[in-house]
XYZ file of C-alpha atoms in Angstrom:
675
model
C 79.891 69.225 82.026
C 78.286 68.820 85.449
C 80.135 65.532 85.801
C 83.449 67.293 85.119
C 82.708 69.884 87.811
C 81.846 67.194 90.356
C 85.080 65.318 89.626
C 87.148 68.491 90.068
C 85.532 69.383 93.380
C 85.847 65.810 94.747
C 89.526 65.593 93.877
C 90.178 69.010 95.404
C 88.428 67.974 98.599
C 90.338 64.671 98.792
C 93.744 66.331 98.361
C 95.108 65.690 101.827
C 98.654 64.608 101.014
C 100.159 67.248 98.743
C 103.583 67.967 97.437
C 104.135 71.323 95.815
C 105.023 71.230 92.114
C 107.667 73.693 90.964
C 107.527 75.672 94.251
C 109.385 78.569 92.644
C 106.355 79.399 90.458
C 104.391 81.075 93.293
C 107.504 83.144 93.999
C 107.535 84.365 90.422
C 103.804 85.167 90.576
C 104.257 86.937 93.937
C 106.645 89.554 92.516
C 104.440 90.347 89.512
C 102.063 93.290 89.314
C 99.126 93.865 86.974
C 101.317 95.663 84.430
C 103.644 92.663 84.274
C 100.731 90.288 83.686
C 99.503 92.405 80.782
C 102.900 91.919 79.112
C 104.225 88.849 77.299
C 107.756 89.472 78.604
C 107.244 87.421 81.749
C 106.509 84.280 79.753
C 110.069 84.376 78.465
C 111.418 84.699 82.013
C 109.366 81.677 82.997
C 110.643 79.671 80.017
C 114.218 80.420 81.062
C 113.617 79.285 84.648
C 112.027 76.054 83.402
C 115.103 75.408 81.284
C 117.458 76.040 84.216
C 115.360 73.839 86.513
C 115.641 70.930 84.070
C 119.393 71.526 83.732
C 120.601 73.121 86.998
C 123.679 75.324 87.216
C 126.715 73.531 88.638
C 127.982 75.968 91.253
C 131.527 74.582 91.086
C 131.823 75.571 87.427
C 129.365 78.509 87.400
C 130.321 81.936 86.118
C 128.908 85.242 87.266
C 126.791 85.346 84.098
C 125.278 81.945 84.941
C 124.092 83.157 88.352
C 122.876 86.477 86.982
C 120.174 84.594 85.082
C 118.315 83.983 88.374
C 115.892 86.881 89.018
C 115.689 86.369 92.795
C 119.397 87.110 93.451
C 120.744 90.622 93.952
C 124.136 91.721 92.687
C 125.548 91.578 96.210
C 124.354 87.986 96.610
C 125.861 86.930 93.278
C 129.113 88.553 94.357
C 128.985 86.782 97.739
C 128.521 83.371 96.059
C 131.406 84.013 93.662
C 133.622 85.149 96.520
C 132.798 82.018 98.523
C 133.632 79.838 95.515
C 136.911 81.713 95.024
C 138.017 80.940 98.590
C 136.460 77.520 99.251
C 135.727 75.781 95.929
C 134.962 73.076 95.170
C 131.759 72.971 97.192
C 130.863 69.561 98.587
C 127.103 70.090 98.996
C 124.357 72.708 98.696
C 124.344 72.952 102.510
C 127.423 75.163 102.237
C 125.187 77.979 100.967
C 124.173 78.509 104.600
C 127.680 79.871 105.176
C 126.900 82.837 102.909
C 125.322 85.384 105.228
C 123.588 87.456 102.555
C 121.425 84.477 101.476
C 118.283 83.919 103.515
C 116.367 80.654 103.925
C 113.968 81.377 101.039
C 116.728 82.102 98.544
C 118.680 79.006 99.559
C 115.518 76.931 99.092
C 114.984 78.477 95.643
C 118.596 77.866 94.656
C 118.076 74.167 95.351
C 115.760 74.077 92.285
C 118.126 75.894 89.904
C 121.615 74.957 91.098
C 123.492 71.828 92.072
C 126.935 70.813 93.253
C 128.926 68.387 91.134
C 132.079 67.413 92.997
C 134.875 66.973 90.413
C 136.525 63.561 90.591
C 139.833 64.914 89.356
C 141.251 68.076 87.928
C 141.174 68.159 84.145
C 143.551 70.500 82.410
C 142.742 72.108 79.085
C 139.589 71.724 77.046
C 136.948 69.058 77.801
C 137.296 65.853 75.800
C 134.697 64.982 73.196
C 134.131 61.516 74.638
C 133.384 63.043 78.058
C 130.831 65.390 76.498
C 129.155 62.497 74.657
C 129.175 60.254 77.744
C 127.455 62.918 79.836
C 124.878 63.809 77.167
C 121.177 63.734 78.072
C 118.203 64.022 75.750
C 114.799 65.493 76.517
C 111.738 65.438 74.244
C 108.572 67.280 75.281
C 105.311 67.369 73.309
C 102.482 69.644 74.504
C 98.994 70.271 73.121
C 95.841 72.211 74.053
C 92.447 70.836 73.004
C 89.455 73.226 73.234
C 85.988 71.740 73.784
C 84.295 74.667 72.028
C 84.272 76.288 68.613
C 85.374 79.832 67.883
C 83.760 81.679 65.022
C 87.074 81.633 63.156
C 87.315 77.844 63.447
C 84.286 77.542 61.181
C 84.954 80.499 58.905
C 88.122 82.570 58.943
C 91.068 80.633 60.390
C 93.442 78.760 58.095
C 94.186 75.877 60.448
C 92.838 73.631 63.175
C 91.765 74.863 66.625
C 94.598 72.983 68.402
C 97.698 74.610 69.864
C 100.761 72.368 70.142
C 104.513 72.551 70.773
C 107.454 70.238 70.206
C 110.701 70.629 72.189
C 113.903 68.654 71.915
C 117.163 69.375 73.717
C 120.462 67.550 74.019
C 122.605 68.760 76.904
C 125.902 67.777 78.430
C 126.376 69.423 81.799
C 127.059 73.149 81.446
C 129.195 72.595 78.334
C 126.757 71.862 75.503
C 123.143 72.486 74.553
C 121.576 71.606 71.230
C 117.874 72.206 70.781
C 114.869 72.546 68.507
C 111.468 74.098 69.314
C 108.426 73.967 67.053
C 105.375 76.057 67.975
C 101.865 76.204 66.551
C 99.075 78.526 67.719
C 95.405 77.616 67.427
C 94.052 78.515 63.990
C 97.393 78.390 62.164
C 97.912 75.973 59.225
C 100.090 72.905 59.858
C 101.922 71.258 56.926
C 99.796 73.314 54.551
C 99.829 76.681 52.785
C 102.825 78.800 53.719
C 103.524 76.445 56.631
C 104.472 73.572 54.340
C 107.446 72.745 56.612
C 105.112 71.935 59.498
C 105.112 74.275 62.462
C 104.403 77.965 62.086
C 107.560 78.824 64.045
C 110.843 77.020 64.658
C 113.671 77.897 67.014
C 116.997 76.057 66.847
C 120.266 76.593 68.670
C 123.685 75.242 69.570
C 125.405 76.512 72.718
C 128.958 75.789 73.843
C 130.380 77.065 77.141
C 133.630 77.089 79.100
C 135.958 76.261 76.196
C 139.122 78.036 77.252
C 138.864 81.758 76.482
C 135.526 81.123 74.777
C 133.133 81.451 77.704
C 129.891 81.218 75.743
C 128.957 80.661 72.110
C 125.430 80.433 70.671
C 124.714 79.663 67.027
C 121.122 79.797 65.768
C 118.437 81.762 67.562
C 119.485 83.503 70.744
C 118.711 86.268 73.223
C 121.132 88.892 74.455
C 121.092 91.631 77.073
C 123.759 94.153 78.041
C 124.017 96.772 80.761
C 120.649 97.864 82.093
C 118.833 97.416 78.780
C 118.833 100.908 77.257
C 120.294 99.631 73.972
C 120.041 95.874 74.096
C 117.747 93.585 76.070
C 115.633 90.883 74.490
C 116.489 88.442 77.256
C 114.813 89.335 80.558
C 112.333 92.026 81.529
C 111.416 92.459 85.167
C 108.888 94.810 86.743
C 109.053 97.216 89.641
C 108.653 94.736 92.476
C 111.138 92.355 90.871
C 113.574 95.263 90.505
C 113.493 95.587 94.280
C 114.203 91.863 94.560
C 117.320 92.321 92.401
C 118.296 95.675 93.945
C 118.825 97.242 90.514
C 121.250 94.616 89.231
C 122.743 95.030 85.762
C 123.848 91.965 83.820
C 125.099 90.801 80.449
C 123.325 87.614 79.391
C 123.701 85.468 76.274
C 121.478 82.396 75.998
C 119.632 80.285 73.425
C 116.111 81.229 72.405
C 114.324 78.096 73.616
C 110.762 79.394 73.940
C 107.784 79.489 71.560
C 107.819 83.303 71.430
C 108.298 84.572 67.873
C 109.306 88.122 68.794
C 112.357 89.722 70.317
C 115.238 87.403 69.490
C 118.261 87.282 67.207
C 119.237 84.716 64.577
C 122.869 84.141 63.737
C 125.786 83.860 66.135
C 127.061 85.511 69.308
C 129.972 84.742 71.602
C 131.463 85.911 74.874
C 135.251 85.804 74.761
C 137.530 86.467 77.737
C 140.315 88.689 76.424
C 142.020 88.928 79.806
C 141.311 88.369 83.474
C 139.381 91.657 83.584
C 138.008 92.112 80.043
C 135.331 90.197 78.108
C 134.003 90.907 74.626
C 130.605 89.825 73.269
C 130.263 90.389 69.500
C 127.079 89.311 67.698
C 125.608 89.144 64.220
C 121.987 88.492 63.277
C 119.795 88.292 60.196
C 116.152 87.374 60.586
C 112.654 87.912 59.217
C 110.024 90.092 60.932
C 106.280 90.574 60.602
C 105.177 94.078 59.654
C 102.063 96.019 58.718
C 102.731 97.611 55.330
C 101.557 100.978 54.093
C 100.407 101.894 50.584
C 104.016 102.709 49.587
C 105.327 99.327 50.873
C 106.933 100.892 53.918
C 106.419 99.240 57.308
C 104.013 101.274 59.414
C 104.580 99.021 62.443
C 106.381 95.835 63.446
C 104.021 93.039 64.521
C 105.140 90.943 67.504
C 102.048 88.817 68.241
C 103.298 85.867 66.184
C 99.763 84.988 65.024
C 99.280 83.751 61.437
C 95.712 82.453 61.592
C 93.984 84.453 58.855
C 94.973 85.418 55.300
C 95.674 89.007 56.419
C 97.892 87.827 59.287
C 99.674 85.375 56.995
C 100.414 88.177 54.498
C 102.444 89.927 57.220
C 104.543 86.867 57.999
C 108.261 87.396 57.329
C 107.642 90.302 54.936
C 110.489 92.384 56.410
C 114.086 91.481 57.235
C 116.549 92.981 59.672
C 120.331 92.788 59.938
C 121.869 93.479 63.356
C 125.545 93.887 64.128
C 127.055 94.903 67.436
C 129.238 94.165 70.420
C 129.458 94.649 74.165
C 132.754 94.974 75.995
C 132.955 94.647 79.764
C 135.732 95.544 82.175
C 135.857 94.543 85.831
C 138.474 95.639 88.337
C 137.867 94.732 91.943
C 134.575 96.274 92.958
C 134.347 98.491 89.875
C 132.847 97.471 86.553
C 132.298 99.316 83.285
C 131.284 98.487 79.766
C 130.179 99.785 76.390
C 127.576 98.608 73.888
C 127.290 99.411 70.182
C 124.434 98.279 67.938
C 123.715 98.866 64.252
C 120.396 97.735 62.739
C 119.317 97.790 59.096
C 115.753 97.070 57.896
C 115.152 96.157 54.252
C 111.923 98.193 54.430
C 111.731 101.708 55.761
C 109.924 101.871 59.107
C 107.434 104.714 58.773
C 104.800 105.000 61.542
C 101.751 107.162 60.957
C 103.156 110.466 62.248
C 99.850 112.293 61.690
C 98.852 110.850 65.058
C 100.736 113.093 67.468
C 101.790 110.451 69.999
C 103.543 108.462 67.234
C 105.567 111.415 65.944
C 108.756 110.379 67.729
C 108.446 106.621 67.269
C 111.416 104.888 65.624
C 111.484 105.504 61.879
C 113.921 104.922 59.035
C 115.928 102.003 57.678
C 119.148 102.364 59.654
C 119.506 102.695 63.404
C 122.590 103.219 65.577
C 122.698 103.101 69.376
C 125.672 103.493 71.713
C 125.837 103.251 75.495
C 128.198 103.122 78.449
C 127.370 101.188 81.592
C 129.172 101.517 84.906
C 128.941 100.503 88.526
C 130.489 99.875 91.928
C 129.711 96.904 94.125
C 130.248 96.506 97.866
C 128.696 94.059 100.307
C 126.562 96.891 101.734
C 126.361 99.278 98.773
C 125.846 98.937 95.033
C 125.680 101.510 92.263
C 124.674 100.682 88.682
C 123.975 102.864 85.699
C 123.827 103.136 81.937
C 123.686 106.129 79.613
C 122.769 105.696 75.947
C 122.499 107.824 72.829
C 120.869 107.209 69.447
C 121.904 108.436 66.006
C 119.956 111.687 66.450
C 121.751 112.572 69.675
C 118.797 111.826 71.987
C 119.788 110.513 75.411
C 118.460 107.907 77.817
C 119.972 107.223 81.229
C 119.127 105.026 84.212
C 121.021 104.941 87.514
C 120.403 103.044 90.737
C 121.895 103.137 94.228
C 121.120 100.420 96.764
C 122.216 100.157 100.397
C 122.042 97.115 102.677
C 122.218 97.854 106.384
C 123.141 95.506 109.214
C 119.564 95.295 110.518
C 118.141 93.545 107.392
C 117.055 96.809 105.776
C 117.695 97.369 102.058
C 116.961 100.703 100.401
C 117.116 101.487 96.705
C 116.900 104.757 94.799
C 116.619 104.665 91.005
C 116.522 107.579 88.584
C 115.676 107.279 84.918
C 115.367 109.770 82.081
C 114.294 108.641 78.630
C 114.083 111.482 76.102
C 110.931 111.472 74.002
C 113.244 111.530 70.963
C 115.255 108.487 72.086
C 114.524 105.291 70.162
C 116.116 101.839 70.309
C 114.467 98.836 68.688
C 115.813 96.311 71.225
C 115.727 98.428 74.383
C 113.851 97.083 77.366
C 114.307 98.529 80.848
C 112.280 99.559 83.870
C 109.533 101.916 82.720
C 106.046 103.146 83.506
C 104.861 103.628 79.931
C 106.112 100.299 78.594
C 108.728 101.935 76.332
C 112.274 103.227 76.835
C 111.092 106.634 75.678
C 109.364 109.766 76.950
C 109.606 109.535 80.710
C 111.500 110.954 83.634
C 111.144 109.175 86.943
C 112.282 108.696 90.518
C 111.805 105.207 91.975
C 112.390 104.507 95.653
C 112.039 101.111 97.301
C 112.830 99.287 100.505
C 112.900 95.755 101.824
C 112.973 95.299 105.586
C 112.985 92.151 107.667
C 112.510 93.327 111.277
C 112.223 89.723 112.468
C 112.900 86.284 110.963
C 109.158 85.844 110.388
C 108.184 89.262 108.989
C 109.308 90.910 105.745
C 108.094 94.271 104.422
C 108.553 95.429 100.832
C 107.475 98.770 99.383
C 108.134 101.036 96.429
C 107.020 104.413 95.133
C 107.557 105.452 91.518
C 106.739 108.962 90.249
C 106.937 109.493 86.480
C 106.589 112.586 84.293
C 105.810 112.275 80.564
C 106.980 115.320 78.625
C 105.424 114.325 75.286
C 101.873 113.256 74.500
C 100.942 109.587 74.777
C 98.150 107.291 73.602
C 94.848 108.809 74.833
C 96.824 111.588 76.575
C 97.034 114.796 74.509
C 99.423 116.804 76.717
C 102.209 116.378 79.242
C 101.137 114.134 82.103
C 102.346 112.180 85.094
C 101.820 108.881 86.904
C 102.416 107.731 90.470
C 102.701 104.066 91.407
C 102.901 102.863 95.037
C 102.969 99.384 96.535
C 103.247 97.930 100.044
C 103.572 94.204 100.727
C 103.950 92.376 104.046
C 104.770 88.675 104.455
C 104.418 86.890 107.793
C 105.780 83.364 108.152
C 105.266 80.697 110.770
C 106.181 77.032 110.931
C 103.023 75.911 109.134
C 101.631 78.942 107.267
C 102.561 82.082 105.320
C 100.353 85.189 105.219
C 100.942 87.829 102.536
C 99.090 91.143 102.245
C 99.557 93.586 99.375
C 98.105 97.005 98.561
C 98.831 99.005 95.421
C 97.742 102.553 94.538
C 98.355 103.549 90.929
C 97.545 107.024 89.593
C 97.377 107.578 85.847
C 96.109 110.437 83.694
C 93.922 110.138 80.610
C 92.033 112.442 78.248
C 88.403 113.176 79.064
C 86.117 115.126 76.779
C 83.582 117.468 78.397
C 80.859 119.452 76.646
C 79.730 122.898 77.796
C 77.572 125.652 76.344
C 78.795 129.125 75.396
C 76.599 131.704 73.730
C 74.096 129.026 72.828
C 76.688 126.729 71.247
C 77.912 123.394 72.578
C 81.701 123.231 72.752
C 83.808 120.103 73.380
C 86.935 120.474 75.481
C 89.573 117.867 76.344
C 90.949 117.797 79.864
C 93.260 115.448 81.724
C 91.447 113.303 84.261
C 93.118 111.488 87.150
C 92.396 107.763 87.333
C 93.065 106.065 90.677
C 93.454 102.301 90.754
C 93.403 100.539 94.129
C 94.381 96.857 94.149
C 94.640 94.597 97.178
C 95.514 90.964 97.767
C 95.457 88.719 100.818
C 97.031 85.247 100.537
C 97.225 82.477 103.124
C 99.420 79.483 102.279
C 99.074 76.512 104.634
C 101.653 73.733 104.872
C 101.029 72.199 108.282
C 101.844 68.638 107.227
C 104.902 67.446 105.369
C 102.891 66.690 102.226
C 100.140 69.325 102.340
C 100.023 72.727 100.677
C 96.907 74.830 100.203
C 96.573 78.470 99.206
C 93.576 80.714 99.857
C 93.573 84.101 98.155
C 91.301 87.157 97.992
C 91.840 89.884 95.356
C 90.066 93.218 95.070
C 90.201 96.259 92.789
C 88.543 99.698 92.680
C 89.213 102.141 89.821
C 87.848 105.677 90.105
C 87.880 108.815 87.960
C 85.713 111.915 87.652
C 83.071 110.136 85.599
C 83.579 106.415 86.151
C 83.956 103.871 88.914
C 84.864 100.219 88.361
C 85.223 97.513 90.979
C 85.754 93.788 91.325
C 86.843 90.950 93.572
C 87.872 87.306 93.319
C 88.136 84.518 95.891
C 90.255 81.493 94.957
C 91.479 78.273 96.528
C 94.345 76.032 95.370
C 95.214 72.545 96.655
C 98.125 70.285 95.684
C 98.148 66.537 96.270
C 100.269 63.453 95.690
C 99.521 59.743 95.833
C 102.542 57.544 95.051
C 103.652 58.671 91.563
C 100.573 60.817 90.851
C 100.514 64.547 91.620
C 97.337 66.621 91.546
C 96.756 70.383 91.587
C 93.250 71.812 91.818
C 92.158 75.461 91.687
C 88.707 76.956 92.205
C 87.736 80.616 92.050
C 84.720 82.922 91.940
C 85.022 86.392 90.390
C 82.735 89.399 90.063
C 83.783 92.672 88.412
C 81.832 95.589 87.020
C 83.838 95.819 83.753
C 87.024 94.849 81.929
C 88.781 97.852 83.517
C 88.477 96.018 86.853
C 89.883 92.720 85.600
C 91.744 90.487 88.031
C 94.551 87.957 87.650
C 95.105 84.744 89.617
C 98.006 82.346 89.163
C 97.278 78.649 88.608
C 99.558 75.698 87.953
C 100.110 74.494 84.401
C 102.250 71.903 82.619
C 105.962 72.525 82.284
C 106.952 75.472 80.046
C 103.483 77.027 80.393
C 102.967 79.923 82.821
C 99.288 80.697 83.409
C 97.881 83.864 85.001
C 94.537 84.415 83.181
C 92.541 87.646 83.351
C 88.975 87.476 84.729
C 86.181 90.023 84.422
C 82.401 89.955 84.623
C 80.838 87.286 86.825
C 81.838 83.670 86.759
C 83.547 80.605 88.114
C 86.975 79.206 87.304
C 87.930 75.567 87.948
C 91.050 73.658 86.967
C 92.588 70.277 87.738
C 96.072 69.166 86.768
C 97.363 65.598 87.130
C 100.936 64.482 86.631
C 102.336 60.971 86.776
C 105.867 59.691 86.520
C 105.017 56.588 84.552
C 108.653 55.499 84.482
C 111.915 57.053 85.587
C 112.220 58.663 82.154
C 108.591 59.272 81.139
C 106.307 61.949 82.648
C 102.675 62.473 81.614
C 100.713 65.624 82.486
C 97.091 66.618 81.859
C 95.253 69.792 82.876
C 91.510 70.381 82.552
C 90.344 73.984 82.796
C 86.744 75.193 82.956
C 85.474 78.803 83.035
C 81.757 79.520 83.373
C 80.329 83.042 82.967
C 76.991 83.977 84.535
C 76.593 87.362 82.814
C 76.855 86.582 79.099
C 75.678 84.175 76.419
C 78.695 84.662 74.125
C 82.391 84.909 74.971
C 84.908 86.998 73.047
C 84.373 88.927 69.841
C 84.990 88.717 66.092
C 86.721 85.484 65.040
C 87.439 84.594 68.674
C 83.751 84.672 69.612
C 82.350 81.509 71.208
C 78.625 80.851 71.317
C 77.814 79.903 74.883
C 78.739 80.889 78.416
C 81.457 78.320 79.232
C 84.952 77.397 78.051
C 86.646 74.040 78.632
C 90.251 73.312 77.633
C 92.407 70.215 78.027
C 96.214 70.542 78.115
C 98.263 67.405 77.520
C 102.022 66.973 77.824
C 104.402 64.050 77.379
C 108.035 64.432 78.496
C 110.613 61.763 77.779
C 114.203 61.844 79.038
C 116.694 59.460 77.478
């Protein structure tokens, strides 16, 4: 192991000619907060961006829905691109994006990774010809695996399969017209070609997508993701946090795309299509039937739906596909000039009754029953300097949820956004996902204000403040409560470096039991205690030479309450290098925290389709080295070695995940072949 550490440090020190790999990844990490990193939703966003990067959007044939997949564009910027294309298409090169005033240098640079310009050789009337689709077809096969150099307790006694995690991806694509794909995913500990996984992988995703076929704008058969409006009824496609919401300026979008990730939760299986009924009206009907994992009660009802996707032990395997859901719905959208409106209807039937344990007070208003109906109306107005978006939804019991945003762009590079949301504690929607403090579209009323200001070409300031009131009790909160989340971020750019400073103050409330004496008796009383979380980050990215990028980062956290105080910090360094066809990325970091409540997150590069922001707590050292080589024009090989050493413990993890020892070493391997 000492030899591995020496090799990593030497290669990091020798990295003097670097070329940044997937430079949009740091952008994605930069707009994430701790709450986002604790959620699995961001992995799906990353998977989508990887897919678009491998198959960029042709701007000359792009629709509004295509551009709305990119999380760094606001609604005004999407509108500005579409307006430019309306007047000046076809574009001859990406340099024309500089003519669009609302796009700054950073966004144009990001667009170069996700969009392209294909100049049409001649106008083709009618539907595309089959021979043209076949001639332009490209194949991509990617195989990824993670090899641990340690043994978990479950690997020896408890898990049904091997300790290796691996993924198979295949996709055939023909421009923006056709995608055909298959994904097979296996988590460590799950059986492979054995037991209930006799067909091989624990999870398969498959899809066929056709686009731009006359009035049929988009069709997906197989497994797919769909979002409509602002997500109060339907959104299993994208989920963005508070800082990303500021980046988008409250944009609402309808998105239909294949489910091409290894995630086993939050997708549909069946068919969905977007059909243009007229110049102003589109209709998106969908039908789905799929299996779910559920925890069953003594009466065979489902007490909860399980979304982890793990099937490593006999008890986890018993939950696999033991419940089925049928979903039927549609979204209709109308656009007239700067106005847009729409409506969403969704009916869901479960073959088992969903019956959470209502004896626990905070679960009393969770979704329950076998049949669910949700309806919503979304609406908005868009101007180059002003945008209004909103959605109001109702469930079968008459409970209401509404979210509305107003954003203003001024002439002096100042953007201001005000967002109001009210989610009744009786409102439930199984596929709802929208901006929230509590992680659910339920039981909160909030005012969110944000601004983005660029007083000079080199300086950008971003800030938000979000105050939330919870009318009903919550987990570990036995009465009405509130939360207040504030963030300030400043970015200073020069020709050869970028300095970013961030501070976040997050106030939450939580139950605290105190004991006092009265008349000689000890009495326990539960009170709400305020918990203040202070997080800070300072990042310096250096790119003085054409082929050099390094990033130095310092993170700190202090969490205080009446009885407790937790703290921590982490210093990390990342270097990227390239020699001929070999690219290297090295990361080193030292962390020290007083407890898990002061955990810290630091982004590090990983192979394609794998987004890595691990959590660190305790005292230790993190090292990683990734090497990538383009062996041939069609074949790319990638390997990443990661090493984490803890100085404050002799075992890592607990239960079946427990590892005897104080260090973890993993090797990620990936082979990608284009043909």
